[in-house]
PDB file of C-alpha atoms in Angstrom:
ATOM      1  CA  GLY L   9      31.002  10.411 -53.792  1.00 91.00           C
ATOM      2  CA  THR L  10      31.593   7.058 -52.104  1.00 92.00           C
ATOM      3  CA  TYR L  11      32.225   3.797 -53.957  1.00 93.00           C
ATOM      4  CA  ARG L  12      32.958   0.464 -52.278  1.00 93.00           C
ATOM      5  CA  ASN L  13      33.505   2.333 -48.986  1.00 93.00           C
ATOM      6  CA  TYR L  14      36.147   4.654 -50.497  1.00 95.00           C
ATOM      7  CA  THR L  15      35.582   8.381 -50.918  1.00 96.00           C
ATOM      8  CA  PHE L  16      36.534   9.620 -54.381  1.00 95.00           C
ATOM      9  CA  LEU L  17      36.645  12.832 -56.394  1.00 95.00           C
ATOM     10  CA  VAL L  18      36.407  13.099 -60.189  1.00 93.00           C
ATOM     11  CA  GLU L  19      37.416  16.391 -61.825  1.00 90.00           C
ATOM     12  CA  PRO L  20      38.666  17.659 -65.204  1.00 86.00           C
ATOM     13  CA  ASN L  21      42.290  18.490 -65.934  1.00 80.00           C
ATOM     14  CA  GLY L  22      43.935  20.267 -68.853  1.00 64.00           C
ATOM     15  CA  PHE L  23      40.693  21.848 -70.047  1.00 59.00           C
ATOM     16  CA  TYR L  24      42.537  24.465 -72.104  1.00 56.00           C
ATOM     17  CA  SER L  25      45.336  22.182 -73.297  1.00 62.00           C
ATOM     18  CA  ARG L  26      45.560  19.798 -76.230  1.00 69.00           C
ATOM     19  CA  VAL L  27      45.511  16.723 -73.973  1.00 71.00           C
ATOM     20  CA  GLN L  28      42.559  16.594 -71.593  1.00 83.00           C
ATOM     21  CA  ASN L  29      42.273  14.222 -68.660  1.00 85.00           C
ATOM     22  CA  VAL L  30      39.864  13.160 -65.998  1.00 90.00           C
ATOM     23  CA  VAL L  31      41.540  13.086 -62.581  1.00 92.00           C
ATOM     24  CA  LEU L  32      40.322  10.406 -60.200  1.00 93.00           C
ATOM     25  CA  THR L  33      41.423  11.035 -56.602  1.00 94.00           C
ATOM     26  CA  PHE L  34      41.358   8.802 -53.520  1.00 96.00           C
ATOM     27  CA  CYS L  35      42.821   9.222 -50.036  1.00 95.00           C
ATOM     28  CA  VAL L  36      44.097   5.994 -48.462  1.00 95.00           C
ATOM     29  CA  GLY L  37      46.458   4.848 -45.717  1.00 93.00           C
ATOM     30  CA  ASN L  38      47.324   2.046 -43.339  1.00 92.00           C
ATOM     31  CA  ASN L  39      47.680   2.891 -39.645  1.00 91.00           C
ATOM     32  CA  HIS L  40      48.719   6.496 -40.426  1.00 89.00           C
ATOM     33  CA  HIS L  41      51.224   5.291 -43.034  1.00 91.00           C
ATOM     34  CA  ALA L  42      50.853   6.584 -46.588  1.00 89.00           C
ATOM     35  CA  PRO L  43      51.422   4.289 -49.589  1.00 87.00           C
ATOM     36  CA  MET L  44      54.954   4.311 -50.970  1.00 84.00           C
ATOM     37  CA  PRO L  45      55.194   6.155 -54.324  1.00 79.00           C
ATOM     38  CA  ILE L  46      57.058   3.197 -55.844  1.00 78.00           C
ATOM     39  CA  MET L  47      53.855   1.129 -55.550  1.00 76.00           C
ATOM     40  CA  TRP L  48      52.273   2.940 -58.475  1.00 74.00           C
ATOM     41  CA  LYS L  49      55.166   2.427 -60.892  1.00 69.00           C
ATOM     42  CA  ASN L  50      54.805  -1.327 -61.216  1.00 63.00           C
ATOM     43  CA  MET L  51      51.083  -1.808 -60.761  1.00 68.00           C
ATOM     44  CA  ASN L  52      48.921  -3.073 -63.624  1.00 65.00           C
ATOM     45  CA  ILE L  53      45.180  -2.585 -63.341  1.00 66.00           C
ATOM     46  CA  GLY L  54      44.387  -2.237 -67.033  1.00 71.00           C
ATOM     47  CA  MET L  55      44.405   1.547 -67.260  1.00 76.00           C
ATOM     48  CA  PRO L  56      44.227   3.016 -70.798  1.00 77.00           C
ATOM     49  CA  LYS L  57      47.347   4.112 -72.678  1.00 81.00           C
ATOM     50  CA  GLY L  58      48.591   7.524 -71.575  1.00 81.00           C
ATOM     51  CA  SER L  59      47.280   7.174 -68.013  1.00 83.00           C
ATOM     52  CA  ARG L  60      49.456   7.829 -65.018  1.00 86.00           C
ATOM     53  CA  ILE L  61      49.211   7.696 -61.228  1.00 88.00           C
ATOM     54  CA  THR L  62      50.780  10.142 -58.794  1.00 87.00           C
ATOM     55  CA  SER L  63      50.798  10.234 -55.009  1.00 87.00           C
ATOM     56  CA  ASP L  64      51.240  12.964 -52.426  1.00 89.00           C
ATOM     57  CA  LYS L  65      51.317  11.357 -48.994  1.00 90.00           C
ATOM     58  CA  PHE L  66      47.807   9.903 -48.604  1.00 93.00           C
ATOM     59  CA  LEU L  67      46.374  11.397 -51.801  1.00 93.00           C
ATOM     60  CA  ILE L  68      46.359   9.127 -54.856  1.00 91.00           C
ATOM     61  CA  LYS L  69      45.558  10.689 -58.248  1.00 91.00           C
ATOM     62  CA  ALA L  70      44.905   8.759 -61.466  1.00 90.00           C
ATOM     63  CA  TYR L  71      45.090  10.838 -64.668  1.00 90.00           C
ATOM     64  CA  ILE L  72      42.921   9.245 -67.366  1.00 89.00           C
ATOM     65  CA  PRO L  73      42.987  10.646 -70.938  1.00 88.00           C
ATOM     66  CA  ILE L  74      39.607  11.557 -72.424  1.00 84.00           C
ATOM     67  CA  LYS L  75      39.025   9.601 -75.624  1.00 83.00           C
ATOM     68  CA  GLY L  76      35.811   8.818 -77.470  1.00 80.00           C
ATOM     69  CA  GLY L  77      32.258   9.420 -76.292  1.00 84.00           C
ATOM     70  CA  VAL L  78      30.769   9.893 -72.843  1.00 86.00           C
ATOM     71  CA  ASP L  79      29.710   6.272 -72.336  1.00 88.00           C
ATOM     72  CA  LYS L  80      33.167   4.977 -73.210  1.00 88.00           C
ATOM     73  CA  ASN L  81      34.876   7.385 -70.796  1.00 86.00           C
ATOM     74  CA  VAL L  82      32.444   6.497 -68.006  1.00 89.00           C
ATOM     75  CA  GLN L  83      33.271   2.809 -68.487  1.00 90.00           C
ATOM     76  CA  VAL L  84      37.022   3.542 -68.406  1.00 89.00           C
ATOM     77  CA  ILE L  85      36.685   5.592 -65.207  1.00 89.00           C
ATOM     78  CA  ARG L  86      34.561   2.884 -63.553  1.00 91.00           C
ATOM     79  CA  LYS L  87      37.079   0.196 -64.540  1.00 90.00           C
ATOM     80  CA  THR L  88      39.947   2.297 -63.159  1.00 89.00           C
ATOM     81  CA  MET L  89      38.072   2.861 -59.899  1.00 91.00           C
ATOM     82  CA  ASP L  90      37.436  -0.856 -59.479  1.00 91.00           C
ATOM     83  CA  GLY L  91      41.063  -1.687 -60.273  1.00 90.00           C
ATOM     84  CA  LEU L  92      42.457   0.863 -57.822  1.00 91.00           C
ATOM     85  CA  ILE L  93      40.122  -0.101 -54.987  1.00 92.00           C
ATOM     86  CA  THR L  94      40.886  -3.798 -55.485  1.00 91.00           C
ATOM     87  CA  TYR L  95      44.580  -2.879 -55.325  1.00 89.00           C
ATOM     88  CA  PHE L  96      43.981  -0.841 -52.120  1.00 91.00           C
ATOM     89  CA  GLU L  97      42.154  -3.750 -50.497  1.00 92.00           C
ATOM     90  CA  ALA L  98      44.844  -6.255 -51.493  1.00 89.00           C
ATOM     91  CA  HIS L  99      47.486  -4.079 -49.782  1.00 89.00           C
ATOM     92  CA  GLU L 100      45.243  -3.242 -46.792  1.00 92.00           C
ATOM     93  CA  TYR L 101      45.037   0.474 -47.554  1.00 93.00           C
ATOM     94  CA  LYS L 102      41.845   1.867 -46.084  1.00 94.00           C
ATOM     95  CA  ASN L 103      39.885   5.027 -46.729  1.00 96.00           C
ATOM     96  CA  CYS L 104      41.277   7.936 -44.695  1.00 94.00           C
ATOM     97  CA  ASP L 105      41.512  11.711 -44.583  1.00 93.00           C
ATOM     98  CA  GLN L 106      44.556  13.757 -45.529  1.00 91.00           C
ATOM     99  CA  LEU L 107      45.875  13.542 -41.974  1.00 88.00           C
ATOM    100  CA  GLY L 108      45.849   9.740 -42.185  1.00 90.00           C
ATOM    101  CA  GLU L 109      42.801   9.231 -39.944  1.00 91.00           C
ATOM    102  CA  GLU L 110      40.989   6.127 -41.190  1.00 92.00           C
ATOM    103  CA  GLY L 111      37.212   5.902 -41.484  1.00 92.00           C
ATOM    104  CA  GLU L 112      34.394   7.812 -43.119  1.00 92.00           C
ATOM    105  CA  THR L 113      35.448  10.986 -44.929  1.00 94.00           C
ATOM    106  CA  CYS L 114      33.977  13.728 -47.095  1.00 93.00           C
ATOM    107  CA  VAL L 115      35.414  16.020 -49.748  1.00 93.00           C
ATOM    108  CA  TYR L 116      35.546  19.706 -48.796  1.00 92.00           C
ATOM    109  CA  LYS L 117      36.126  22.642 -51.075  1.00 89.00           C
ATOM    110  CA  LEU L 118      38.736  25.117 -49.836  1.00 85.00           C
ATOM    111  CA  SER L 119      39.982  28.324 -51.450  1.00 78.00           C
ATOM    112  CA  ASP L 120      43.016  26.519 -52.890  1.00 75.00           C
ATOM    113  CA  GLY L 121      41.319  23.303 -54.012  1.00 84.00           C
ATOM    114  CA  TYR L 122      39.734  20.220 -52.476  1.00 90.00           C
ATOM    115  CA  ALA L 123      40.524  18.285 -49.314  1.00 91.00           C
ATOM    116  CA  PHE L 124      39.571  14.840 -47.983  1.00 93.00           C
ATOM    117  CA  LEU L 125      38.599  15.318 -44.338  1.00 92.00           C
ATOM    118  CA  ASN L 126      36.592  13.568 -41.642  1.00 90.00           C
ATOM    119  CA  TYR L 127      34.325  15.579 -39.358  1.00 87.00           C
ATOM    120  CA  ASN L 128      36.998  16.105 -36.688  1.00 88.00           C
ATOM    121  CA  SER L 129      39.732  17.197 -39.092  1.00 86.00           C
ATOM    122  CA  ALA L 130      37.229  19.453 -40.872  1.00 87.00           C
ATOM    123  CA  ASP L 131      36.559  21.202 -37.554  1.00 87.00           C
ATOM    124  CA  VAL L 132      40.316  21.584 -37.002  1.00 86.00           C
ATOM    125  CA  VAL L 133      40.723  23.168 -40.438  1.00 86.00           C
ATOM    126  CA  LYS L 134      37.738  25.475 -39.902  1.00 86.00           C
ATOM    127  CA  SER L 135      39.111  26.574 -36.526  1.00 86.00           C
ATOM    128  CA  ALA L 136      42.571  27.283 -37.988  1.00 85.00           C
ATOM    129  CA  LEU L 137      41.113  29.266 -40.883  1.00 82.00           C
ATOM    130  CA  SER L 138      38.907  31.257 -38.513  1.00 84.00           C
ATOM    131  CA  LYS L 139      41.975  32.288 -36.518  1.00 84.00           C
ATOM    132  CA  GLU L 140      43.767  33.293 -39.739  1.00 79.00           C
ATOM    133  CA  GLN L 141      40.720  35.340 -40.764  1.00 76.00           C
ATOM    134  CA  VAL L 142      40.743  37.232 -37.461  1.00 80.00           C
ATOM    135  CA  ILE L 143      44.475  37.964 -37.848  1.00 77.00           C
ATOM    136  CA  ASP L 144      43.994  39.052 -41.469  1.00 76.00           C
ATOM    137  CA  SER L 145      41.055  41.316 -40.575  1.00 75.00           C
ATOM    138  CA  ALA L 146      43.181  43.000 -37.906  1.00 73.00           C
ATOM    139  CA  LYS L 147      45.829  44.023 -40.445  1.00 77.00           C
ATOM    140  CA  MET L 148      45.832  47.733 -41.221  1.00 82.00           C
ATOM    141  CA  GLU L 149      45.960  48.790 -44.845  1.00 80.00           C
ATOM    142  CA  ASN L 150      48.969  50.991 -45.586  1.00 86.00           C
ATOM    143  CA  PHE L 151      47.905  53.299 -48.428  1.00 83.00           C
ATOM    144  CA  GLY L 152      51.271  55.044 -48.674  1.00 87.00           C
ATOM    145  CA  LEU L 153      53.401  51.932 -49.040  1.00 90.00           C
ATOM    146  CA  GLY L 154      50.687  50.319 -51.145  1.00 89.00           C
ATOM    147  CA  ILE L 155      50.794  53.127 -53.697  1.00 90.00           C
ATOM    148  CA  ILE L 156      54.605  52.895 -53.788  1.00 92.00           C
ATOM    149  CA  GLY L 157      54.353  49.150 -54.408  1.00 91.00           C
ATOM    150  CA  ALA L 158      51.750  49.703 -57.134  1.00 90.00           C
ATOM    151  CA  LEU L 159      53.957  52.327 -58.797  1.00 92.00           C
ATOM    152  CA  VAL L 160      57.014  50.065 -58.712  1.00 92.00           C
ATOM    153  CA  GLY L 161      55.016  47.189 -60.214  1.00 89.00           C
ATOM    154  CA  GLY L 162      53.384  49.471 -62.768  1.00 88.00           C
ATOM    155  CA  ILE L 163      56.676  51.066 -63.853  1.00 90.00           C
ATOM    156  CA  ALA L 164      58.305  47.643 -64.263  1.00 90.00           C
ATOM    157  CA  ALA L 165      55.362  46.499 -66.398  1.00 85.00           C
ATOM    158  CA  SER L 166      55.514  49.775 -68.359  1.00 84.00           C
ATOM    159  CA  LEU L 167      59.140  49.124 -69.289  1.00 86.00           C
ATOM    160  CA  ILE L 168      58.231  45.656 -70.551  1.00 82.00           C
ATOM    161  CA  ILE L 169      55.337  47.010 -72.633  1.00 79.00           C
ATOM    162  CA  PHE L 170      57.502  49.830 -73.999  1.00 80.00           C
ATOM    163  CA  LEU L 171      60.310  47.461 -75.034  1.00 81.00           C
ATOM    164  CA  ILE L 172      57.819  45.140 -76.736  1.00 76.00           C
ATOM    165  CA  ALA L 173      56.264  48.121 -78.519  1.00 71.00           C
ATOM    166  CA  ARG L 174      59.689  49.257 -79.760  1.00 73.00           C
ATOM    167  CA  LEU L 175      60.056  45.850 -81.382  1.00 73.00           C
ATOM    168  CA  GLY L 176      56.992  46.679 -83.443  1.00 64.00           C
ATOM    169  CA  TYR L 177      54.276  44.853 -81.527  1.00 64.00           C
ATOM    170  CA  VAL L 178      51.161  46.093 -79.761  1.00 55.00           C
ATOM    171  CA  SER L 179      51.139  43.836 -76.739  1.00 56.00           C
ATOM    172  CA  THR L 180      47.680  43.299 -75.298  1.00 58.00           C
ATOM    173  CA  TYR L 181      49.221  40.690 -72.991  1.00 63.00           C
ATOM    174  CA  GLY L 182      51.656  43.320 -71.782  1.00 64.00           C
ATOM    175  CA  SER L 183      48.726  45.546 -70.878  1.00 62.00           C
ATOM    176  CA  ILE L 184      47.226  42.691 -68.853  1.00 72.00           C
ATOM    177  CA  ILE L 185      50.574  42.325 -67.075  1.00 79.00           C
ATOM    178  CA  MET L 186      50.268  46.003 -66.183  1.00 81.00           C
ATOM    179  CA  GLY L 187      47.085  45.373 -64.224  1.00 79.00           C
ATOM    180  CA  VAL L 188      48.510  42.294 -62.534  1.00 83.00           C
ATOM    181  CA  ALA L 189      51.755  44.058 -61.532  1.00 88.00           C
ATOM    182  CA  ILE L 190      49.961  47.076 -60.095  1.00 89.00           C
ATOM    183  CA  VAL L 191      47.434  45.099 -58.033  1.00 87.00           C
ATOM    184  CA  TYR L 192      50.002  42.677 -56.637  1.00 86.00           C
ATOM    185  CA  GLY L 193      52.472  45.495 -56.057  1.00 90.00           C
ATOM    186  CA  TYR L 194      49.879  47.349 -54.011  1.00 88.00           C
ATOM    187  CA  LYS L 195      48.868  44.287 -52.017  1.00 85.00           C
ATOM    188  CA  PHE L 196      52.506  43.322 -51.354  1.00 86.00           C
ATOM    189  CA  LYS L 197      53.356  46.653 -49.725  1.00 87.00           C
ATOM    190  CA  GLY L 198      49.918  47.766 -48.563  1.00 83.00           C
ATOM    191  CA  ASN L 199      49.069  44.511 -46.727  1.00 81.00           C
ATOM    192  CA  LYS L 200      45.602  44.169 -48.260  1.00 81.00           C
ATOM    193  CA  LEU L 201      43.318  45.541 -50.945  1.00 82.00           C
ATOM    194  CA  SER L 202      40.168  47.557 -50.203  1.00 83.00           C
ATOM    195  CA  LYS L 203      37.527  48.874 -52.601  1.00 83.00           C
ATOM    196  CA  LEU L 204      39.119  52.339 -52.504  1.00 86.00           C
ATOM    197  CA  SER L 205      42.626  51.066 -53.216  1.00 87.00           C
ATOM    198  CA  ALA L 206      41.201  48.764 -55.900  1.00 86.00           C
ATOM    199  CA  ALA L 207      39.773  51.811 -57.682  1.00 88.00           C
ATOM    200  CA  LEU L 208      43.128  53.590 -57.350  1.00 89.00           C
ATOM    201  CA  CYS L 209      44.887  50.581 -58.917  1.00 88.00           C
ATOM    202  CA  VAL L 210      42.547  50.637 -61.909  1.00 87.00           C
ATOM    203  CA  ILE L 211      43.079  54.383 -62.375  1.00 89.00           C
ATOM    204  CA  LEU L 212      46.855  53.929 -62.127  1.00 90.00           C
ATOM    205  CA  ALA L 213      46.757  51.108 -64.689  1.00 87.00           C
ATOM    206  CA  VAL L 214      44.837  53.320 -67.118  1.00 85.00           C
ATOM    207  CA  ALA L 215      47.223  56.241 -66.614  1.00 88.00           C
ATOM    208  CA  LEU L 216      50.429  54.216 -67.033  1.00 88.00           C
ATOM    209  CA  THR L 217      49.114  52.281 -70.018  1.00 84.00           C
ATOM    210  CA  TYR L 218      48.149  55.536 -71.733  1.00 86.00           C
ATOM    211  CA  LEU L 219      51.550  57.062 -70.909  1.00 88.00           C
ATOM    212  CA  VAL L 220      53.395  54.093 -72.435  1.00 84.00           C
ATOM    213  CA  PHE L 221      51.189  54.264 -75.526  1.00 83.00           C
ATOM    214  CA  ARG L 222      51.925  57.950 -76.053  1.00 86.00           C
ATOM    215  CA  LEU L 223      55.649  57.566 -75.338  1.00 87.00           C
ATOM    216  CA  ASP L 224      56.036  54.765 -77.854  1.00 83.00           C
ATOM    217  CA  LEU L 225      54.089  56.727 -80.462  1.00 84.00           C
ATOM    218  CA  ALA L 226      56.151  59.857 -79.829  1.00 86.00           C
ATOM    219  CA  VAL L 227      59.401  57.928 -80.228  1.00 86.00           C
ATOM    220  CA  SER L 228      58.170  56.456 -83.517  1.00 83.00           C
ATOM    221  CA  ILE L 229      57.079  59.852 -84.864  1.00 83.00           C
ATOM    222  CA  TYR L 230      60.257  61.608 -83.726  1.00 84.00           C
ATOM    223  CA  SER L 231      62.453  58.940 -85.335  1.00 82.00           C
ATOM    224  CA  ALA L 232      60.520  59.176 -88.594  1.00 79.00           C
ATOM    225  CA  VAL L 233      60.379  62.978 -89.023  1.00 78.00           C
ATOM    226  CA  ASN L 234      63.388  64.366 -87.141  1.00 71.00           C
ATOM    227  CA  SER L 235      65.735  63.981 -90.102  1.00 66.00           C
ATOM    228  CA  LYS L 236      63.278  65.827 -92.355  1.00 73.00           C
ATOM    229  CA  VAL L 237      61.630  68.392 -90.081  1.00 71.00           C
ATOM    230  CA  ASN L 238      63.109  70.243 -87.127  1.00 76.00           C
ATOM    231  CA  VAL L 239      60.790  69.110 -84.299  1.00 79.00           C
ATOM    232  CA  THR L 240      61.311  68.313 -80.630  1.00 81.00           C
ATOM    233  CA  PHE L 241      60.410  65.105 -78.877  1.00 83.00           C
ATOM    234  CA  GLY L 242      58.085  67.098 -76.601  1.00 86.00           C
ATOM    235  CA  TYR L 243      56.168  68.365 -79.619  1.00 83.00           C
ATOM    236  CA  CYS L 244      55.799  64.825 -80.971  1.00 82.00           C
ATOM    237  CA  PHE L 245      54.553  63.632 -77.591  1.00 84.00           C
ATOM    238  CA  SER L 246      52.012  66.448 -77.162  1.00 86.00           C
ATOM    239  CA  HIS L 247      50.664  66.417 -80.733  1.00 84.00           C
ATOM    240  CA  ALA L 248      50.948  62.725 -81.571  1.00 81.00           C
ATOM    241  CA  LYS L 249      47.266  62.261 -82.391  1.00 84.00           C
ATOM    242  CA  SER L 250      47.055  65.316 -84.685  1.00 86.00           C
ATOM    243  CA  ILE L 251      50.287  64.264 -86.430  1.00 82.00           C
ATOM    244  CA  MET L 252      48.870  60.794 -87.061  1.00 84.00           C
ATOM    245  CA  ASP L 253      45.651  62.386 -88.317  1.00 82.00           C
ATOM    246  CA  SER L 254      47.544  64.626 -90.764  1.00 82.00           C
ATOM    247  CA  ALA L 255      49.417  61.555 -92.021  1.00 79.00           C
ATOM    248  CA  ASP L 256      46.085  59.782 -92.585  1.00 83.00           C
ATOM    249  CA  LYS L 257      46.999  57.232 -89.876  1.00 82.00           C
ATOM    250  CA  LEU L 258      44.269  58.042 -87.371  1.00 82.00           C
ATOM    251  CA  GLY L 259      42.768  54.576 -87.839  1.00 84.00           C
ATOM    252  CA  VAL L 260      46.045  52.959 -86.769  1.00 79.00           C
ATOM    253  CA  TYR L 261      46.248  55.332 -83.792  1.00 80.00           C
ATOM    254  CA  ASN L 262      42.712  54.479 -82.637  1.00 84.00           C
ATOM    255  CA  GLU L 263      43.179  50.736 -83.125  1.00 79.00           C
ATOM    256  CA  ASN L 264      46.402  50.554 -81.127  1.00 77.00           C
ATOM    257  CA  PHE L 265      45.012  52.911 -78.501  1.00 81.00           C
ATOM    258  CA  PHE L 266      41.925  50.741 -78.010  1.00 81.00           C
ATOM    259  CA  LYS L 267      43.904  47.486 -77.809  1.00 76.00           C
ATOM    260  CA  MET L 268      46.321  48.723 -75.178  1.00 74.00           C
ATOM    261  CA  MET L 269      43.856  50.698 -73.086  1.00 76.00           C
ATOM    262  CA  PHE L 270      41.106  48.093 -73.167  1.00 77.00           C
ATOM    263  CA  MET L 271      43.375  45.228 -72.125  1.00 73.00           C
ATOM    264  CA  GLY L 272      45.083  47.379 -69.496  1.00 72.00           C
ATOM    265  CA  VAL L 273      41.729  48.204 -67.898  1.00 77.00           C
ATOM    266  CA  VAL L 274      40.520  44.597 -68.231  1.00 79.00           C
ATOM    267  CA  GLY L 275      43.722  43.255 -66.680  1.00 77.00           C
ATOM    268  CA  ALA L 276      43.442  45.579 -63.693  1.00 79.00           C
ATOM    269  CA  CYS L 277      39.694  44.975 -63.224  1.00 83.00           C
ATOM    270  CA  VAL L 278      40.076  41.194 -63.440  1.00 82.00           C
ATOM    271  CA  MET L 279      42.865  41.177 -60.858  1.00 81.00           C
ATOM    272  CA  VAL L 280      40.888  43.466 -58.568  1.00 83.00           C
ATOM    273  CA  TYR L 281      37.864  41.177 -58.877  1.00 82.00           C
ATOM    274  CA  ILE L 282      39.954  38.080 -58.156  1.00 80.00           C
ATOM    275  CA  GLU L 283      41.578  39.655 -55.098  1.00 78.00           C
ATOM    276  CA  LEU L 284      38.315  40.980 -53.627  1.00 78.00           C
ATOM    277  CA  SER L 285      36.501  37.698 -54.345  1.00 74.00           C
ATOM    278  CA  ASP L 286      39.344  35.694 -52.831  1.00 73.00           C
ATOM    279  CA  LYS L 287      39.058  37.847 -49.723  1.00 72.00           C
ATOM    280  CA  LYS L 288      35.460  36.634 -49.282  1.00 69.00           C
ATOM    281  CA  THR L 289      36.082  32.936 -49.991  1.00 73.00           C
ATOM    282  CA  LYS L 290      39.641  32.490 -48.711  1.00 77.00           C
ATOM    283  CA  TYR L 291      38.528  31.151 -45.339  1.00 75.00           C
ATOM    284  CA  ASN L 292      35.493  29.116 -46.470  1.00 80.00           C
ATOM    285  CA  VAL L 293      35.312  25.380 -45.889  1.00 81.00           C
ATOM    286  CA  GLU L 294      32.436  23.943 -47.918  1.00 84.00           C
ATOM    287  CA  LYS L 295      31.380  20.293 -47.749  1.00 87.00           C
ATOM    288  CA  LEU L 296      30.513  18.857 -51.177  1.00 85.00           C
TER     289      LEU L 296
END
């Protein structure tokens, strides 16, 4: 919104962490000169304990800890806004966009966050993103190199999962890493991700996750029975499920199988969704 002729943005920060903040952002300058960072170290506007101010060129961010009820936090935010704006006015820092152009501005949502822009700079950003979109659309997908990249990423993730499993843990996070490594490996070498290649990445994630699961199980079985029974590693790998069943451990087999396979599929599907969604919104410029 706009308060006392200054555009501001209020957003949450640290939602999943122990300490949660409200971030209050302004964009100010003086004749295309950004405030010096040292200004915020010695200022005193009565901000609550634990608050801090950071600056990045023209962007000024105040991090305000959330404490107490809604009404109390609203009062603290309003007091901080008044203190900052009074400080801006005293030092002749006016409302501007992120290019330093003074005057009326709006907040725009981009794919990588928010931006303070005036109408002219917003048009410049839209034009630049449109050109990038045309260039990106012209890129040809390279299935061959993409598959190689996905395999390299998947094999690297498989080694991590296998090593963790040998330490005695069933790593659901490792299975998520599998999906991430495969999707990014494909995109890195294949230039971009299509619906067909996305499906191939999911299938590859399932196959490699299952292979790692069976390899780890075969190693465990072979190590346990080789000194007692003359069996080969190949036999343990091929008949792992029936061996676990005969040892009355089928429940353990099914539980570990479900954990690894489910998270492997979820990891791949989530990354595919993020990449395909990002492809649609990457070049959007939306005025709030």
